[in-house]
């Protein structure tokens, strides 16, 4: 009899991907299936294993893609197949997350489960807006109510009267659409119209907006500010406080569209978010490996004849060692070899496999790598350059000039596009910058509709990771506004910071 699986109900937190718990993240990194709602950050879905199946059951106000009973049945069905399932829910599974209903279904089917608590927006979004849920002499308690079911029949629920008379901080989740009803109900139950109140949109996220006022003017201020869901309503004396962070980040208010392979965009997302920017992934490029093709297999067989291996990207490092293992060899076959890497990111990737780079240029460009190798190699050296088919020809030209002996072998290609954020052109209209990390990414962007793609970049600054990528962009008639000197995520972030500060 096949062993039953297990379901982990994991709280994803309030929106900022950095606020998921360490335990929740560890469950994501080892699951077979992730069943998820509409999440504020898709970055959490990128940490799951490659074999993990992703099932969207998203629920937004007025648009449910799967009924709760169907979700319950799905979890049971998957667990009975012996799988480890993460049921990923925004906030905390037990704070209006219907986690209890799912657990009841699992209990009835005798399915093992575990609840991993998440940070609820009822506390975190307020803190992000500088509003404490409690404060000495102002509020000794806080109370949370769901707001989206208040007006199902055009009236407030029976227990609203008791809720409205409570002292302390009153918090309404998912209630923006019922704001007029909530305000009138609170005043009717005795709250002074001068009671401080606030509405927080997209709490904990870089696009967060906060409107402060009182019960008398809150509706008007929310309308004037154009506040949209998801939003939280806060009522009580603490809403008049402003304990907002005074740590102003260099990319605060900046929105950046990023492109590239998952490994690169994941790092760039973290880098830009850490600096206060809002990163939006426009599309993702996938690697197609050729480690098992004739030329690369021949190179693996002849490793004893090479004295240097030259890596021009972190992707090349990963694909090389994956192929090395898959063709039946191990690290001993490269114990005699020296390694050259194009930049710090590539050198760091190499170090993950236990090897230090013997040469990395001070400037992280392929031309600098090539020129630096001139002083490192001799006529007796033989180089292996496993890389993308679209690799820079400058490397070949410089090596040819000194009559170096080398094999330039295609190890991988960046081939397919996965659109991850809806219509790309619509997103770009809201961005300050768009980044390209490779010539392949540029080609992919322009591939389907060159004229439309060029037009979509008219009112946004374009950032390229190096001259080769910038040249690819120029071939489509669009000059790069910024070019990163360093071939790394840090280099891209640095050049954007410098420009944004102006």
Coordinates of C-alpha atoms in Angstrom, one line a residue, residues 107-332:
X107 CA -8.8 15.0 9.3
X108 CA -11.8 13.3 7.8
X109 CA -9.6 11.6 5.2
X110 CA -7.0 10.8 7.8
X111 CA -4.3 12.8 6.0
X112 CA -1.3 14.0 8.0
X113 CA -0.9 17.8 8.1
X114 CA 1.2 20.6 9.7
X115 CA 0.4 24.3 10.1
X116 CA 3.2 26.7 9.6
X117 CA 2.1 30.1 10.9
X118 CA 2.6 33.2 8.8
X119 CA 2.9 36.9 9.7
X120 CA -0.5 38.4 9.4
X121 CA -1.1 41.7 7.6
X122 CA -3.3 42.8 10.5
X123 CA -0.1 43.5 12.4
X124 CA 2.7 43.7 9.7
X125 CA 0.9 46.1 7.3
X126 CA 0.2 48.5 10.2
X127 CA 3.7 48.3 11.4
X128 CA 5.0 49.0 7.9
X129 CA 2.7 52.1 7.8
X130 CA 4.1 53.3 11.1
X131 CA 0.9 52.4 13.0
X132 CA 1.3 50.2 16.1
X133 CA -1.6 47.9 17.0
X134 CA -1.1 48.8 20.7
X135 CA 0.6 51.7 22.4
X136 CA 0.8 52.5 26.1
X137 CA -1.9 54.9 27.3
X138 CA -3.6 54.8 23.9
X139 CA -4.6 51.2 23.1
X140 CA -4.3 48.2 25.3
X141 CA -5.9 45.8 22.7
X142 CA -6.5 45.3 19.1
X143 CA -9.4 43.5 17.3
X144 CA -9.5 42.1 13.8
X145 CA -12.6 41.6 11.7
X146 CA -13.1 40.6 8.1
X147 CA -14.6 43.4 6.0
X148 CA -15.5 41.7 2.7
X149 CA -18.6 39.9 3.9
X150 CA -20.1 42.8 5.7
X151 CA -22.6 43.8 3.0
X152 CA -23.7 40.5 1.5
X153 CA -27.3 41.6 2.2
X154 CA -26.6 45.3 2.3
X155 CA -26.4 45.3 6.1
X156 CA -23.8 44.9 8.8
X157 CA -23.6 41.5 10.6
X158 CA -25.3 41.2 14.0
X159 CA -22.0 41.1 15.9
X160 CA -20.8 44.4 14.4
X161 CA -22.5 46.5 17.1
X162 CA -20.5 44.8 19.8
X163 CA -17.3 45.0 17.7
X164 CA -17.8 48.7 17.1
X165 CA -18.1 49.5 20.8
X166 CA -14.8 47.9 21.7
X167 CA -11.9 50.0 22.9
X168 CA -8.5 49.7 21.4
X169 CA -7.5 49.4 17.7
X170 CA -10.1 48.1 15.3
X171 CA -8.7 46.4 12.1
X172 CA -10.8 45.5 9.1
X173 CA -9.2 43.1 6.5
X174 CA -10.4 43.0 2.9
X175 CA -13.0 45.7 3.6
X176 CA -12.2 48.6 1.2
X177 CA -15.3 48.0 -0.8
X178 CA -17.5 48.4 2.3
X179 CA -15.7 51.4 3.7
X180 CA -18.8 53.7 3.7
X181 CA -20.8 51.0 5.4
X182 CA -18.1 50.4 8.1
X183 CA -17.6 54.1 8.8
X184 CA -21.4 54.8 9.2
X185 CA -21.8 51.7 11.3
X186 CA -18.9 52.8 13.7
X187 CA -20.3 56.3 14.1
X188 CA -23.8 54.9 14.7
X189 CA -22.5 52.8 17.5
X190 CA -20.9 55.7 19.3
X191 CA -17.5 56.3 17.8
X192 CA -16.8 60.0 17.5
X193 CA -16.4 61.2 13.9
X194 CA -13.0 62.6 15.0
X195 CA -11.7 59.1 15.8
X196 CA -8.4 58.7 14.0
X197 CA -8.5 56.2 11.1
X198 CA -6.3 55.1 8.2
X199 CA -6.3 52.9 5.1
X200 CA -3.2 51.0 4.0
X201 CA -2.9 49.7 0.4
X202 CA -0.4 46.9 -0.4
X203 CA 1.0 46.9 3.1
X204 CA 4.7 45.8 3.4
X205 CA 5.3 46.1 -0.4
X206 CA 7.3 48.8 -2.1
X207 CA 4.1 50.2 -3.7
X208 CA 2.5 50.7 -0.3
X209 CA 0.2 53.7 0.1
X210 CA -1.2 55.1 3.4
X211 CA -4.1 57.5 3.9
X212 CA -4.6 59.0 7.3
X213 CA -7.6 60.9 8.6
X214 CA -10.6 60.4 10.8
X215 CA -14.0 58.8 10.4
X216 CA -15.5 62.0 9.1
X217 CA -13.0 62.5 6.2
X218 CA -11.5 59.1 5.5
X219 CA -13.8 58.1 2.6
X220 CA -13.1 61.4 0.8
X221 CA -9.3 61.1 1.3
X222 CA -9.3 57.4 0.1
X223 CA -11.2 58.4 -3.0
X224 CA -8.9 61.3 -3.7
X225 CA -5.8 59.1 -3.3
X226 CA -7.2 56.4 -5.6
X227 CA -6.6 53.7 -3.0
X228 CA -7.3 50.2 -4.3
X229 CA -7.6 46.7 -2.9
X230 CA -5.9 44.9 -1.2
X231 CA -6.2 47.4 1.6
X232 CA -6.7 47.4 5.4
X233 CA -8.8 49.8 7.4
X234 CA -7.6 50.9 10.8
X235 CA -9.7 52.7 13.4
X236 CA -8.5 54.0 16.8
X237 CA -6.1 56.4 18.5
X238 CA -3.0 54.6 17.3
X239 CA -4.0 55.4 13.7
X240 CA -2.9 59.0 14.5
X241 CA 0.6 57.9 15.2
X242 CA 3.3 57.8 12.6
X243 CA 6.2 55.5 13.5
X244 CA 7.2 55.0 9.9
X245 CA 10.8 53.8 9.3
X246 CA 13.3 56.6 8.9
X247 CA 15.6 54.3 7.0
X248 CA 15.2 55.7 3.5
X249 CA 16.4 53.3 0.9
X250 CA 18.2 54.4 -2.4
X251 CA 15.6 52.9 -4.7
X252 CA 12.5 53.9 -2.8
X253 CA 9.6 54.6 -5.2
X254 CA 11.5 53.1 -8.1
X255 CA 9.9 50.4 -10.3
X256 CA 12.1 48.1 -12.4
X257 CA 11.1 45.5 -14.9
X258 CA 13.6 42.6 -15.0
X259 CA 14.3 39.9 -17.5
X260 CA 16.6 36.9 -17.7
X261 CA 17.0 33.3 -16.5
X262 CA 15.4 32.4 -13.2
X263 CA 18.8 32.2 -11.4
X264 CA 19.7 35.7 -12.5
X265 CA 16.3 37.4 -12.0
X266 CA 16.0 35.8 -8.6
X267 CA 19.3 37.4 -7.4
X268 CA 18.5 40.7 -9.1
X269 CA 15.0 40.8 -7.5
X270 CA 16.5 40.4 -4.0
X271 CA 19.2 43.0 -4.8
X272 CA 16.7 45.6 -6.0
X273 CA 14.2 44.9 -3.2
X274 CA 16.9 45.2 -0.6
X275 CA 17.6 48.7 -2.0
X276 CA 13.9 49.6 -1.7
X277 CA 12.9 49.1 -5.4
X278 CA 9.9 47.3 -6.7
X279 CA 11.0 44.6 -9.2
X280 CA 8.5 43.2 -11.7
X281 CA 9.6 40.2 -13.7
X282 CA 8.6 40.8 -17.3
X283 CA 9.5 37.3 -18.6
X284 CA 11.8 34.5 -17.8
X285 CA 14.3 32.8 -20.1
X286 CA 14.9 29.1 -20.0
X287 CA 18.2 27.3 -20.5
X288 CA 18.5 24.5 -23.1
X289 CA 21.5 22.4 -22.2
X290 CA 23.8 20.7 -24.8
X291 CA 26.1 18.8 -22.4
X292 CA 25.1 15.6 -24.0
X293 CA 25.8 16.7 -27.6
X294 CA 28.8 15.3 -29.5
X295 CA 31.2 18.3 -29.2
X296 CA 30.6 18.7 -25.5
X297 CA 30.9 15.0 -24.7
X298 CA 34.2 15.0 -26.6
X299 CA 35.4 17.9 -24.4
X300 CA 34.5 16.0 -21.3
X301 CA 36.4 13.0 -22.6
X302 CA 39.5 15.2 -23.3
X303 CA 39.5 17.1 -20.0
X304 CA 43.0 15.8 -19.2
X305 CA 44.3 17.8 -22.2
X306 CA 43.0 21.2 -21.1
X307 CA 45.0 23.4 -18.8
X308 CA 42.3 26.2 -18.5
X309 CA 38.5 26.3 -18.4
X310 CA 37.1 29.7 -19.1
X311 CA 33.6 30.5 -17.8
X312 CA 31.8 33.6 -19.2
X313 CA 28.7 33.2 -17.1
X314 CA 27.3 31.6 -13.9
X315 CA 25.0 29.6 -16.2
X316 CA 28.0 28.0 -17.9
X317 CA 29.5 27.0 -14.5
X318 CA 26.3 25.3 -13.4
X319 CA 25.7 23.5 -16.8
X320 CA 29.3 22.4 -17.0
X321 CA 29.3 20.6 -13.7
X322 CA 25.8 19.1 -14.2
X323 CA 27.0 17.6 -17.4
X324 CA 30.3 16.5 -15.8
X325 CA 28.4 14.4 -13.3
X326 CA 25.8 13.1 -15.8
X327 CA 28.4 11.8 -18.2
X328 CA 29.9 9.7 -15.5
X329 CA 32.8 11.8 -14.3
X330 CA 33.5 13.8 -11.2
X331 CA 35.6 16.7 -9.9
X332 CA 38.9 14.7 -10.0

